[in-house]
mmCIF file of C-alpha atoms in Angstrom:
data_model
loop_
_atom_site.group_PDB
_atom_site.id
_atom_site.type_symbol
_atom_site.label_atom_id
_atom_site.label_comp_id
_atom_site.label_asym_id
_atom_site.label_seq_id
_atom_site.Cartn_x
_atom_site.Cartn_y
_atom_site.Cartn_z
ATOM 1 C CA UNK B 959 0.055 -0.044 -0.016
ATOM 2 C CA UNK B 960 0.998 2.979 -0.656
ATOM 3 C CA UNK B 961 1.516 5.776 2.134
ATOM 4 C CA UNK B 962 2.472 8.774 0.637
ATOM 5 C CA UNK B 963 -0.134 10.742 -0.283
ATOM 6 C CA UNK B 964 -0.237 10.747 -4.162
ATOM 7 C CA UNK B 965 -0.022 15.711 -4.138
ATOM 8 C CA UNK B 966 3.433 15.000 -3.758
ATOM 9 C CA UNK B 967 5.240 15.578 -6.828
ATOM 10 C CA UNK B 968 9.169 13.314 -4.623
ATOM 11 C CA UNK B 969 6.378 10.606 -3.461
ATOM 12 C CA UNK B 970 5.307 10.057 -7.377
ATOM 13 C CA UNK B 971 8.470 10.265 -9.161
ATOM 14 C CA UNK B 972 10.207 7.713 -6.655
ATOM 15 C CA UNK B 973 6.967 5.185 -7.177
ATOM 16 C CA UNK B 974 8.018 5.830 -10.876
ATOM 17 C CA UNK B 975 11.194 5.185 -10.200
ATOM 18 C CA UNK B 976 10.586 1.774 -8.028
ATOM 19 C CA UNK B 977 7.485 0.720 -10.438
ATOM 20 C CA UNK B 978 9.924 0.598 -14.084
ATOM 21 C CA UNK B 979 12.273 -0.973 -11.675
ATOM 22 C CA UNK B 980 10.579 -4.180 -10.625
ATOM 23 C CA UNK B 981 9.016 -3.872 -14.275
ATOM 24 C CA UNK B 982 13.304 -3.825 -15.149
ATOM 25 C CA UNK B 983 13.602 -6.417 -12.746
ATOM 26 C CA UNK B 984 10.934 -9.097 -13.718
ATOM 27 C CA UNK B 985 11.286 -9.100 -17.431
ATOM 28 C CA UNK B 986 14.746 -10.198 -16.511
ATOM 29 C CA UNK B 987 12.760 -12.910 -13.542
ATOM 30 C CA UNK B 988 10.135 -13.859 -12.024
ATOM 31 C CA UNK B 989 9.193 -11.701 -9.237
ATOM 32 C CA UNK B 990 9.599 -14.441 -6.555
ATOM 33 C CA UNK B 991 13.729 -14.032 -7.778
ATOM 34 C CA UNK B 992 13.717 -10.466 -7.344
ATOM 35 C CA UNK B 993 15.070 -9.028 -3.908
ATOM 36 C CA UNK B 994 14.114 -5.338 -2.700
ATOM 37 C CA UNK B 995 18.028 -5.268 -2.470
ATOM 38 C CA UNK B 996 18.812 -4.941 -6.062
ATOM 39 C CA UNK B 997 15.554 -3.674 -6.706
ATOM 40 C CA UNK B 998 16.787 -0.214 -5.306
ATOM 41 C CA UNK B 999 20.267 -0.789 -6.337
ATOM 42 C CA UNK B 1000 18.234 -0.351 -9.939
ATOM 43 C CA UNK B 1001 15.849 2.055 -9.067
ATOM 44 C CA UNK B 1002 18.146 4.254 -7.639
ATOM 45 C CA UNK B 1003 16.684 4.656 -3.721
ATOM 46 C CA UNK B 1004 18.297 3.600 -0.683
ATOM 47 C CA UNK B 1005 15.418 0.646 1.139
ATOM 48 C CA UNK B 1006 14.733 2.409 3.441
ATOM 49 C CA UNK B 1007 12.896 4.789 0.901
ATOM 50 C CA UNK B 1008 11.569 1.845 -0.423
ATOM 51 C CA UNK B 1009 9.178 1.421 2.534
ATOM 52 C CA UNK B 1010 8.057 4.829 2.448
ATOM 53 C CA UNK B 1011 5.732 3.578 0.280
ATOM 54 C CA UNK B 1012 5.176 0.090 -0.597
ATOM 55 C CA UNK B 1013 4.959 -2.460 2.750
ATOM 56 C CA UNK B 1014 7.143 -5.239 0.204
ATOM 57 C CA UNK B 1015 8.074 -5.732 -2.947
ATOM 58 C CA UNK B 1016 3.552 -7.912 -4.096
ATOM 59 C CA UNK B 1017 2.170 -3.988 -2.108
ATOM 60 C CA UNK B 1018 5.351 -2.482 -5.251
ATOM 61 C CA UNK B 1019 4.162 -4.851 -8.026
ATOM 62 C CA UNK B 1020 -0.116 -4.825 -7.824
ATOM 63 C CA UNK B 1021 0.433 -0.688 -7.997
ATOM 64 C CA UNK B 1022 4.255 -1.065 -10.940
ATOM 65 C CA UNK B 1023 0.348 -3.369 -12.946
ATOM 66 C CA UNK B 1024 -1.893 -0.852 -11.459
ATOM 67 C CA UNK B 1025 -2.390 0.320 -15.428
ATOM 68 C CA UNK B 1026 -3.164 -3.354 -16.820
ATOM 69 C CA UNK B 1027 -6.334 -2.707 -14.335
ATOM 70 C CA UNK B 1028 -7.470 0.620 -15.500
ATOM 71 C CA UNK B 1029 -6.181 0.127 -19.561
ATOM 72 C CA UNK B 1030 -8.784 -3.123 -18.421
ATOM 73 C CA UNK B 1031 -11.386 -0.998 -17.932
ATOM 74 C CA UNK B 1032 -10.551 1.225 -19.559
ATOM 75 C CA UNK B 1033 -11.609 -1.580 -22.912
ATOM 76 C CA UNK B 1034 -14.377 -2.911 -21.558
ATOM 77 C CA UNK B 1035 -16.277 0.276 -22.246
ATOM 78 C CA UNK B 1036 -14.533 1.325 -25.134
ATOM 79 C CA UNK B 1037 -17.645 0.697 -27.447
ATOM 80 C CA UNK B 1038 -20.185 3.296 -28.298
ATOM 81 C CA UNK B 1039 -23.666 3.271 -29.493
ATOM 82 C CA UNK B 1040 -24.751 -0.893 -29.590
ATOM 83 C CA UNK B 1041 -23.063 -3.664 -29.167
ATOM 84 C CA UNK B 1042 -21.269 -5.822 -31.550
ATOM 85 C CA UNK B 1043 -22.894 -9.150 -29.195
ATOM 86 C CA UNK B 1044 -19.582 -11.310 -31.265
ATOM 87 C CA UNK B 1045 -16.480 -9.116 -32.769
ATOM 88 C CA UNK B 1046 -15.138 -7.502 -28.886
ATOM 89 C CA UNK B 1047 -13.845 -3.100 -29.132
ATOM 90 C CA UNK B 1048 -10.539 -3.185 -30.752
ATOM 91 C CA UNK B 1049 -9.096 -1.034 -27.025
ATOM 92 C CA UNK B 1050 -10.383 -5.088 -25.444
ATOM 93 C CA UNK B 1051 -7.973 -7.087 -28.332
ATOM 94 C CA UNK B 1052 -5.192 -3.944 -28.178
ATOM 95 C CA UNK B 1053 -5.728 -4.369 -23.964
ATOM 96 C CA UNK B 1054 -5.022 -8.386 -24.280
ATOM 97 C CA UNK B 1055 -1.934 -7.113 -26.890
ATOM 98 C CA UNK B 1056 -0.652 -5.315 -25.233
ATOM 99 C CA UNK B 1057 0.060 -7.555 -22.013
ATOM 100 C CA UNK B 1058 2.334 -10.872 -23.403
ATOM 101 C CA UNK B 1059 5.452 -8.375 -22.190
ATOM 102 C CA UNK B 1060 4.649 -8.707 -18.648
ATOM 103 C CA UNK B 1061 2.960 -12.297 -18.605
ATOM 104 C CA UNK B 1062 4.568 -13.872 -15.969
ATOM 105 C CA UNK B 1063 4.225 -11.031 -13.403
ATOM 106 C CA UNK B 1064 0.781 -10.527 -14.213
ATOM 107 C CA UNK B 1065 1.033 -14.526 -13.510
ATOM 108 C CA UNK B 1066 2.429 -14.183 -10.232
ATOM 109 C CA UNK B 1067 -0.491 -11.274 -9.421
ATOM 110 C CA UNK B 1068 -3.805 -12.956 -10.338
ATOM 111 C CA UNK B 1069 -4.321 -16.515 -10.050
ATOM 112 C CA UNK B 1070 -6.519 -18.741 -11.826
ATOM 113 C CA UNK B 1071 -10.049 -18.552 -11.409
ATOM 114 C CA UNK B 1072 -9.721 -14.253 -10.919
ATOM 115 C CA UNK B 1073 -8.198 -13.975 -7.526
ATOM 116 C CA UNK B 1074 -3.956 -12.876 -6.159
ATOM 117 C CA UNK B 1075 -3.902 -9.429 -4.765
ATOM 118 C CA UNK B 1076 -4.847 -7.898 -8.114
ATOM 119 C CA UNK B 1077 -6.763 -9.945 -8.720
ATOM 120 C CA UNK B 1078 -8.996 -7.759 -6.185
ATOM 121 C CA UNK B 1079 -8.200 -5.323 -7.504
ATOM 122 C CA UNK B 1080 -9.087 -5.512 -11.284
ATOM 123 C CA UNK B 1081 -12.493 -6.745 -9.819
ATOM 124 C CA UNK B 1082 -12.188 -4.454 -7.900
ATOM 125 C CA UNK B 1083 -13.030 -1.283 -10.040
ATOM 126 C CA UNK B 1084 -13.893 -3.295 -12.747
ATOM 127 C CA UNK B 1085 -17.397 -3.789 -10.452
ATOM 128 C CA UNK B 1086 -17.471 -0.240 -9.224
ATOM 129 C CA UNK B 1087 -17.638 1.019 -12.933
ATOM 130 C CA UNK B 1088 -19.307 -1.794 -14.762
ATOM 131 C CA UNK B 1089 -22.215 -0.454 -11.180
ATOM 132 C CA UNK B 1090 -22.085 3.138 -11.764
ATOM 133 C CA UNK B 1091 -22.521 3.163 -15.459
ATOM 134 C CA UNK B 1092 -25.723 -0.043 -14.609
ATOM 135 C CA UNK B 1093 -26.781 2.113 -11.898
ATOM 136 C CA UNK B 1094 -26.988 5.067 -14.891
ATOM 137 C CA UNK B 1095 -29.017 3.811 -17.133
ATOM 138 C CA UNK B 1096 -32.036 1.945 -14.406
ATOM 139 C CA UNK B 1097 -30.580 -0.754 -15.529
ATOM 140 C CA UNK B 1098 -32.775 -4.468 -13.558
ATOM 141 C CA UNK B 1099 -30.230 -5.832 -11.009
ATOM 142 C CA UNK B 1100 -26.854 -3.290 -11.084
ATOM 143 C CA UNK B 1101 -25.758 -4.771 -8.130
ATOM 144 C CA UNK B 1102 -25.758 -8.264 -9.846
ATOM 145 C CA UNK B 1103 -24.772 -8.007 -13.037
ATOM 146 C CA UNK B 1104 -22.185 -5.528 -11.973
ATOM 147 C CA UNK B 1105 -20.644 -8.932 -10.078
ATOM 148 C CA UNK B 1106 -20.765 -11.350 -12.933
ATOM 149 C CA UNK B 1107 -19.107 -9.169 -14.781
ATOM 150 C CA UNK B 1108 -16.327 -8.321 -12.715
ATOM 151 C CA UNK B 1109 -16.133 -12.094 -11.994
ATOM 152 C CA UNK B 1110 -16.578 -12.778 -15.022
ATOM 153 C CA UNK B 1111 -13.658 -11.021 -16.717
ATOM 154 C CA UNK B 1112 -11.256 -11.585 -14.435
ATOM 155 C CA UNK B 1113 -11.833 -15.011 -13.941
ATOM 156 C CA UNK B 1114 -11.173 -15.527 -17.583
ATOM 157 C CA UNK B 1115 -8.094 -13.347 -17.880
ATOM 158 C CA UNK B 1116 -6.586 -15.443 -15.385
ATOM 159 C CA UNK B 1117 -6.783 -18.831 -16.534
ATOM 160 C CA UNK B 1118 -5.889 -16.717 -20.210
ATOM 161 C CA UNK B 1119 -2.513 -15.552 -19.430
ATOM 162 C CA UNK B 1120 -1.695 -18.669 -17.218
ATOM 163 C CA UNK B 1121 -2.705 -20.763 -20.018
ATOM 164 C CA UNK B 1122 -6.033 -22.566 -19.106
ATOM 165 C CA UNK B 1123 -7.315 -21.134 -22.143
ATOM 166 C CA UNK B 1124 -6.851 -21.498 -25.389
ATOM 167 C CA UNK B 1125 -6.523 -18.123 -28.110
ATOM 168 C CA UNK B 1126 -4.117 -15.672 -29.141
ATOM 169 C CA UNK B 1127 -5.291 -12.418 -27.808
ATOM 170 C CA UNK B 1128 -7.703 -11.043 -30.935
ATOM 171 C CA UNK B 1129 -9.769 -14.543 -29.915
ATOM 172 C CA UNK B 1130 -9.787 -14.764 -26.541
ATOM 173 C CA UNK B 1131 -10.972 -11.137 -26.741
ATOM 174 C CA UNK B 1132 -13.835 -11.349 -28.730
ATOM 175 C CA UNK B 1133 -15.178 -15.159 -26.749
ATOM 176 C CA UNK B 1134 -14.728 -12.493 -22.976
ATOM 177 C CA UNK B 1135 -16.935 -9.773 -25.234
ATOM 178 C CA UNK B 1136 -19.846 -12.206 -26.042
ATOM 179 C CA UNK B 1137 -19.972 -14.022 -22.354
ATOM 180 C CA UNK B 1138 -19.818 -9.930 -21.663
ATOM 181 C CA UNK B 1139 -22.332 -8.780 -24.041
ATOM 182 C CA UNK B 1140 -24.576 -12.285 -22.796
ATOM 183 C CA UNK B 1141 -24.801 -10.696 -18.977
ATOM 184 C CA UNK B 1142 -25.950 -7.408 -20.159
ATOM 185 C CA UNK B 1143 -27.934 -8.340 -22.112
ATOM 186 C CA UNK B 1144 -29.011 -11.086 -19.965
ATOM 187 C CA UNK B 1145 -31.103 -8.208 -17.768
#
């Protein structure tokens, strides 16, 4: 969990350096093999500075991957008008394609079925966004459908990253899109 306020530009720069260093480290080795000493050396900050901003490497990793959560939420809601029930919006296809460079890190934080620290963040943010949109539209069972959308997307994403589902980025984007469109249409 980040301790410093987001309005402090120095703290924001330090956290950005730590996030970048973590992503660079994870490009070379699995998260489980990354140590705080190597990370802070790469980031050019002291060990104490790391602990001012993060409780542990996992909290830094979730923060570093938070952009993927925002991108997922935006990609799922990028369509306008009536959605194509078969083909995912381009943003959703691009989202799945963009996961490859850090797929191992995402797998470490997103367990099969959509759990894990990144899965919890993804589910929370996607459910909140979906709930707001459904309530604004006056849709029936807004909370139920928002929960189902979040769980479905997080689960499919995690299972695909873990190799439990076949298909390339475009195919899996289309398949999860079809599920989500059906969920929205069912209520």
